[in-house]
Amino acid sequence: MAQSNHIRQCSTSHPRRRRSSWCCSFAVQPSSPENRPFTKPAFRKNKKPDSSVSKPGPYSVPNSPKSGLNFVGRIDPRRMLSPGRVSPIDSDPTADMTRDIIPDPSPQVDLSSKSRSESFRGRSERRSFSDTGSDSGRGVFDVRLNLRGRNGGGLVLELNSEVLIANSEVFAGLIREYRKKLGSKCNSNEDGGNLSRKICRIEVPDVENLGIFRDTIELMFEEDISKRLLKIGAYGAIDILEVSAGIMFTKGVLSCLKYLEAVPWTEEEEDKLRNLFTVFKFDETTTRDILARLHLLSSEDSQQNLARQLVWSITTCADANARNELKSLVKGLLCKSSVYEKDQHDLTKDDLYDVCHSCLGSLVSLMEEASDIIPQGTVVKKETSKPLIGRISRQVDNIIWLLEILLDRQIGEEFVGIWADQVDLLKMHEITSPMIRYELSRVSAILFIAMGTRKLHCRSEARAVLLQAWFGPMLLDFGWLQRCKKGLDMKALEEAMGQTLLTLPMKQQYMLFTEWFGYFSKHGTECPNLSKAFQIWWRRSFLRGSETHAIESR
């Protein structure tokens, strides 16, 4: 059976014109002389005396769309009248251009007055169909679908009404309404009128993506939509799902949902699909699987419980590589600047401090084991698989990791007081080996840097208690920290320590700076260099202070 398709350009603002021997249409090449002997008989074979469409021209395209869909083309203000001549469309209404066109007095139906999708998005893709034969009942093109693009483009499709009625509830309602009105008009006329010769014209305005709308219509003529969706992909399937839902193309909606549920999504596709589900309401049984992938169907505090479990799991993780990888992952998810932050509850302040207290308790037990100070009646469960130094270092790493999360959330002020009150750790620091005790000063270093760089704000009393407790141990451990930095910026630590000291009252600055001066004079580079801060303190204490006293005396 010969295969053909009627491709025409048309303009709704001008009278219809005689079709030329070939026309220029987007994505369609003009018929070559070699193709004319093949296409012309195909046209004659499909020609019918009472056809409801205008006569096809001699430029029918082989391997064209299925007979139920006649793809006319984009509306263009210019038309190729001959291979060597280009002329604008003549708007003269007196021109005799009706010889090859059947009169079409039927009114145009506007889809904008009916239920339709609010937007049609997606990438424009072009595809040709193969004809299935006119004897299938789809060779009669009695519906002209005029798509108006939001950006000014246009597309006209000539379709079979029975296919549209069988697939789209929106188009079915429009076509039935049109036929009802046309039937009453024909009954009022004396000559009756032939309904089969009338074309139902439907206009769809404000289409965002003409290609996606056309692809959705094409799916109505596909026997296996899933195979077509495999070529389109998930992104295009979401666009087609939106158009299908707007025109109530049930088969297309079900096929798209089935395909999307079975394939992985990118984050962009997931967000697009999530937004689509907020616009359209689908059948719950049909979308249950997709909704299960989009939403966590459980209690409201599920995220909070999960986050708490993740933090506890990381602090007890034995493998160093896995622990470091998971710390980076969870910290990125929980930090305030994370792209994954949602308007939901995750970890609370109490949850984080509970984990901090647990880690501090484990650290105290390990330090007691290292210093051979074990209270009477205490049963200590020793872990013999790992060295003691490694276990102490792991707990310190956990505390520092939790402290960084607290600082990021700006809730670390309470930890300053907790660390300053660690009397047991301070006692064990005095009698423990330097290669173990310096781990404690790593925590103090993070606090000093946070306060010196204005990331941690706390009261003057809290700063004073912290420095009185841990400034001396920092002076002792600074040499070990230089040799085992473990990510510490020593220059930043020296600068932050000096800046933090300068925030204290002058009498406390005097005590701590004189302590530093005496220790620095004995140990040199094994001690932090606070010379810059010392000079500032000296000028503030003696030079500017004496000038102020002299002014007050006068």
Short mmCIF file of N, CA and C in Angstrom, two decimals, residues 416-427 429-430 440-441 444 447-448 461-477 501 504 508 511-512 515:
data_model
loop_
_atom_site.label_atom_id
_atom_site.label_comp_id
_atom_site.label_asym_id
_atom_site.label_seq_id
_atom_site.Cartn_x
_atom_site.Cartn_y
_atom_site.Cartn_z
N VAL A 416 32.08 25.79 75.16
CA VAL A 416 33.21 26.49 75.80
C VAL A 416 33.20 26.22 77.30
N GLY A 417 32.05 26.36 77.92
CA GLY A 417 31.95 26.07 79.35
C GLY A 417 32.17 24.60 79.67
N ILE A 418 31.68 23.70 78.80
CA ILE A 418 31.86 22.26 79.04
C ILE A 418 33.34 21.89 79.01
N TRP A 419 34.07 22.42 78.02
CA TRP A 419 35.49 22.10 77.90
C TRP A 419 36.31 22.73 79.03
N ALA A 420 35.91 23.93 79.46
CA ALA A 420 36.64 24.59 80.55
C ALA A 420 36.45 23.85 81.87
N ASP A 421 35.37 23.10 82.03
CA ASP A 421 35.08 22.39 83.28
C ASP A 421 35.62 20.96 83.32
N GLN A 422 36.43 20.58 82.37
CA GLN A 422 36.98 19.22 82.35
C GLN A 422 38.16 19.11 83.33
N VAL A 423 37.81 19.08 84.61
CA VAL A 423 38.84 19.05 85.66
C VAL A 423 39.63 17.74 85.60
N ASP A 424 38.94 16.63 85.35
CA ASP A 424 39.63 15.34 85.31
C ASP A 424 40.66 15.30 84.18
N LEU A 425 40.29 15.81 83.03
CA LEU A 425 41.23 15.81 81.90
C LEU A 425 42.43 16.71 82.19
N LEU A 426 42.18 17.85 82.88
CA LEU A 426 43.30 18.73 83.21
C LEU A 426 44.27 18.06 84.19
N LYS A 427 43.76 17.30 85.15
CA LYS A 427 44.64 16.59 86.08
C LYS A 427 45.45 15.52 85.37
N HIS A 429 46.23 15.50 82.28
CA HIS A 429 47.15 16.12 81.34
C HIS A 429 48.52 16.34 81.98
N GLU A 430 48.54 16.59 83.28
CA GLU A 430 49.81 16.88 83.96
C GLU A 430 50.68 15.64 84.10
N LEU A 440 44.61 16.53 73.65
CA LEU A 440 43.64 17.40 74.31
C LEU A 440 43.76 18.85 73.83
N SER A 441 44.99 19.27 73.58
CA SER A 441 45.20 20.65 73.12
C SER A 441 44.69 20.88 71.71
N SER A 444 41.38 22.44 72.30
CA SER A 444 41.55 23.83 72.71
C SER A 444 41.93 24.71 71.53
N LEU A 447 38.91 25.80 69.55
CA LEU A 447 38.17 26.84 70.24
C LEU A 447 38.87 28.19 70.15
N PHE A 448 40.20 28.20 70.32
CA PHE A 448 40.95 29.46 70.22
C PHE A 448 40.82 30.07 68.82
N GLU A 461 33.34 36.05 80.81
CA GLU A 461 33.64 35.10 81.88
C GLU A 461 33.97 33.72 81.32
N ALA A 462 33.25 33.30 80.29
CA ALA A 462 33.52 31.99 79.69
C ALA A 462 34.89 31.97 79.02
N ARG A 463 35.25 33.06 78.35
CA ARG A 463 36.57 33.12 77.71
C ARG A 463 37.68 33.09 78.76
N ALA A 464 37.46 33.83 79.86
CA ALA A 464 38.48 33.88 80.90
C ALA A 464 38.69 32.51 81.54
N VAL A 465 37.60 31.80 81.84
CA VAL A 465 37.72 30.48 82.45
C VAL A 465 38.41 29.50 81.50
N LEU A 466 38.07 29.56 80.22
CA LEU A 466 38.69 28.65 79.25
C LEU A 466 40.19 28.90 79.15
N LEU A 467 40.61 30.16 79.08
CA LEU A 467 42.04 30.46 78.94
C LEU A 467 42.80 30.15 80.23
N GLN A 468 42.19 30.39 81.36
CA GLN A 468 42.88 30.05 82.60
C GLN A 468 43.09 28.54 82.73
N ALA A 469 42.17 27.75 82.17
CA ALA A 469 42.28 26.30 82.27
C ALA A 469 43.22 25.71 81.23
N TRP A 470 43.14 26.15 79.99
CA TRP A 470 43.82 25.46 78.89
C TRP A 470 44.93 26.26 78.21
N PHE A 471 45.21 27.49 78.68
CA PHE A 471 46.30 28.25 78.07
C PHE A 471 47.65 27.63 78.43
N GLY A 472 47.82 27.25 79.68
CA GLY A 472 49.08 26.62 80.10
C GLY A 472 49.33 25.30 79.37
N PRO A 473 48.37 24.35 79.34
CA PRO A 473 48.58 23.13 78.57
C PRO A 473 48.88 23.37 77.10
N MET A 474 48.32 24.44 76.52
CA MET A 474 48.62 24.75 75.12
C MET A 474 50.08 25.14 74.95
N LEU A 475 50.61 25.89 75.91
CA LEU A 475 52.03 26.26 75.83
C LEU A 475 52.92 25.01 75.89
N LEU A 476 52.53 24.03 76.71
CA LEU A 476 53.32 22.81 76.83
C LEU A 476 53.24 21.93 75.58
N ASP A 477 52.09 21.90 74.95
CA ASP A 477 51.86 20.97 73.84
C ASP A 477 52.11 21.58 72.47
N LEU A 501 43.41 36.52 73.64
CA LEU A 501 43.93 37.10 74.90
C LEU A 501 43.58 38.57 75.01
N LEU A 504 40.26 39.82 76.76
CA LEU A 504 40.06 39.68 78.20
C LEU A 504 40.26 41.02 78.90
N GLN A 508 43.67 40.25 83.57
CA GLN A 508 43.86 38.88 83.13
C GLN A 508 44.83 38.80 81.96
N MET A 511 48.36 38.74 83.46
CA MET A 511 48.76 37.44 83.99
C MET A 511 49.15 36.46 82.88
N LEU A 512 48.34 36.37 81.83
CA LEU A 512 48.58 35.39 80.77
C LEU A 512 49.75 35.79 79.88
N GLU A 515 52.94 35.06 81.71
CA GLU A 515 53.19 33.62 81.68
C GLU A 515 53.76 33.20 80.34
#
